[in-house]
Amino acid sequence: MKQIFNRPSKKMLHFLSTTIFQLKKQTAAVEMSLLPKVKALSIEEFEKFKWLLQFTYFRKSLPNISWSTLECTETAYQLVVLMEHKPQSLEVTEEVLMDMRI
């Protein structure tokens, strides 16, 4: 059987592992920054936050989290996990909290 792909070089493997490590580190930092802010919200504020989050992503023309997914999100941790991979999640969170006057 003919091999289609060559094995990645050591240099490429090192680059990929370094990139993955940096992404994991960045994701953890975003989570640590967002979680306390979202966790501090009351139940009513949490529901309002989800609605404003969706609206803010839309207004900024950023990829959003679907409303059906947001609607099923019941804890701050679940929401932060969804948000941490989105672009500008910290900035969007700050903007939403400012809109909520929190």
mmCIF file of C-alpha atoms in Angstrom:
data_model
loop_
_atom_site.group_PDB
_atom_site.id
_atom_site.type_symbol
_atom_site.label_atom_id
_atom_site.label_comp_id
_atom_site.label_asym_id
_atom_site.label_seq_id
_atom_site.Cartn_x
_atom_site.Cartn_y
_atom_site.Cartn_z
ATOM 1 C CA MET A 1 0.000 0.000 0.000
ATOM 2 C CA LYS A 2 1.336 3.396 -0.955
ATOM 3 C CA GLN A 3 1.901 5.876 1.865
ATOM 4 C CA ILE A 4 0.228 9.188 1.036
ATOM 5 C CA PHE A 5 1.696 11.372 3.767
ATOM 6 C CA ASN A 6 5.223 11.687 5.036
ATOM 7 C CA ARG A 7 5.854 11.503 8.739
ATOM 8 C CA PRO A 8 6.093 14.956 10.322
ATOM 9 C CA SER A 9 9.584 16.159 11.075
ATOM 10 C CA LYS A 10 10.824 16.610 14.633
ATOM 11 C CA LYS A 11 10.787 20.347 14.054
ATOM 12 C CA MET A 12 7.125 20.229 13.002
ATOM 13 C CA LEU A 13 6.180 18.033 15.963
ATOM 14 C CA HIS A 14 7.922 20.445 18.324
ATOM 15 C CA PHE A 15 6.124 23.398 16.725
ATOM 16 C CA LEU A 16 2.736 21.673 17.037
ATOM 17 C CA SER A 17 3.258 20.628 20.646
ATOM 18 C CA THR A 18 4.415 24.144 21.567
ATOM 19 C CA THR A 19 1.395 25.670 19.836
ATOM 20 C CA ILE A 20 -1.008 23.305 21.594
ATOM 21 C CA PHE A 21 0.621 24.068 24.950
ATOM 22 C CA GLN A 22 0.298 27.826 24.351
ATOM 23 C CA LEU A 23 -3.375 27.469 23.379
ATOM 24 C CA LYS A 24 -4.124 25.439 26.508
ATOM 25 C CA LYS A 25 -2.312 28.001 28.641
ATOM 26 C CA GLN A 26 -4.210 30.867 27.008
ATOM 27 C CA THR A 27 -7.545 29.067 27.416
ATOM 28 C CA ALA A 28 -6.845 28.466 31.107
ATOM 29 C CA ALA A 29 -6.029 32.157 31.607
ATOM 30 C CA VAL A 30 -9.266 33.215 29.910
ATOM 31 C CA GLU A 31 -11.232 30.761 32.036
ATOM 32 C CA MET A 32 -9.614 32.012 35.253
ATOM 33 C CA SER A 33 -10.477 35.583 34.306
ATOM 34 C CA LEU A 34 -14.064 34.964 33.195
ATOM 35 C CA LEU A 35 -15.279 32.419 35.737
ATOM 36 C CA PRO A 36 -15.306 34.633 38.865
ATOM 37 C CA LYS A 37 -17.151 37.387 36.999
ATOM 38 C CA VAL A 38 -19.857 35.089 35.659
ATOM 39 C CA LYS A 39 -20.086 33.094 38.900
ATOM 40 C CA ALA A 40 -20.853 36.272 40.862
ATOM 41 C CA LEU A 41 -24.091 36.870 38.924
ATOM 42 C CA SER A 42 -27.485 36.130 40.462
ATOM 43 C CA ILE A 43 -29.818 33.758 38.604
ATOM 44 C CA GLU A 44 -31.679 36.679 37.023
ATOM 45 C CA GLU A 45 -28.432 38.418 36.090
ATOM 46 C CA PHE A 46 -27.072 35.177 34.634
ATOM 47 C CA GLU A 47 -30.083 34.838 32.325
ATOM 48 C CA LYS A 48 -29.801 38.487 31.272
ATOM 49 C CA PHE A 49 -26.050 38.034 30.747
ATOM 50 C CA LYS A 50 -26.660 35.137 28.329
ATOM 51 C CA TRP A 51 -29.125 37.200 26.313
ATOM 52 C CA LEU A 52 -26.824 40.234 26.176
ATOM 53 C CA LEU A 53 -23.864 38.002 25.353
ATOM 54 C CA GLN A 54 -25.658 36.708 22.271
ATOM 55 C CA PHE A 55 -26.653 40.238 21.266
ATOM 56 C CA THR A 56 -23.124 41.612 21.766
ATOM 57 C CA TYR A 57 -21.505 38.888 19.674
ATOM 58 C CA PHE A 58 -24.066 39.624 16.940
ATOM 59 C CA ARG A 59 -23.551 43.397 17.143
ATOM 60 C CA LYS A 60 -19.779 42.984 16.841
ATOM 61 C CA SER A 61 -20.173 40.521 13.936
ATOM 62 C CA LEU A 62 -18.276 37.873 15.888
ATOM 63 C CA PRO A 63 -19.019 34.143 15.750
ATOM 64 C CA ASN A 64 -21.651 33.613 18.399
ATOM 65 C CA ILE A 65 -22.863 30.779 20.589
ATOM 66 C CA SER A 66 -26.211 29.468 19.374
ATOM 67 C CA TRP A 67 -29.188 30.508 21.469
ATOM 68 C CA SER A 68 -30.298 26.895 21.915
ATOM 69 C CA THR A 69 -26.886 26.112 23.420
ATOM 70 C CA LEU A 70 -26.975 29.194 25.648
ATOM 71 C CA GLU A 71 -30.491 28.382 26.776
ATOM 72 C CA CYS A 72 -29.363 24.945 28.010
ATOM 73 C CA THR A 73 -26.407 26.416 29.876
ATOM 74 C CA GLU A 74 -27.200 26.346 33.582
ATOM 75 C CA THR A 75 -23.908 27.055 35.338
ATOM 76 C CA ALA A 76 -21.243 29.722 35.116
ATOM 77 C CA TYR A 77 -18.626 27.073 34.377
ATOM 78 C CA GLN A 78 -20.600 25.682 31.411
ATOM 79 C CA LEU A 79 -20.969 29.167 29.982
ATOM 80 C CA VAL A 80 -17.297 30.033 30.433
ATOM 81 C CA VAL A 81 -16.254 26.804 28.695
ATOM 82 C CA LEU A 82 -18.392 27.843 25.718
ATOM 83 C CA MET A 83 -17.016 31.380 25.758
ATOM 84 C CA GLU A 84 -13.314 30.695 26.257
ATOM 85 C CA HIS A 85 -12.775 29.616 22.659
ATOM 86 C CA LYS A 86 -14.585 32.577 21.162
ATOM 87 C CA PRO A 87 -12.653 35.569 19.858
ATOM 88 C CA GLN A 88 -12.517 38.574 22.158
ATOM 89 C CA SER A 89 -14.360 36.738 24.946
ATOM 90 C CA LEU A 90 -12.835 38.916 27.671
ATOM 91 C CA GLU A 91 -13.731 42.144 25.880
ATOM 92 C CA VAL A 92 -17.258 40.943 25.143
ATOM 93 C CA THR A 93 -17.753 39.923 28.781
ATOM 94 C CA GLU A 94 -16.589 43.319 30.038
ATOM 95 C CA GLU A 95 -18.923 45.055 27.604
ATOM 96 C CA VAL A 96 -21.898 42.923 28.648
ATOM 97 C CA LEU A 97 -21.211 43.554 32.340
ATOM 98 C CA MET A 98 -20.967 47.294 31.642
ATOM 99 C CA ASP A 99 -24.289 47.152 29.775
ATOM 100 C CA MET A 100 -25.768 45.402 32.809
ATOM 101 C CA ARG A 101 -24.194 48.072 35.068
ATOM 102 C CA ILE A 102 -22.390 45.445 37.159
#
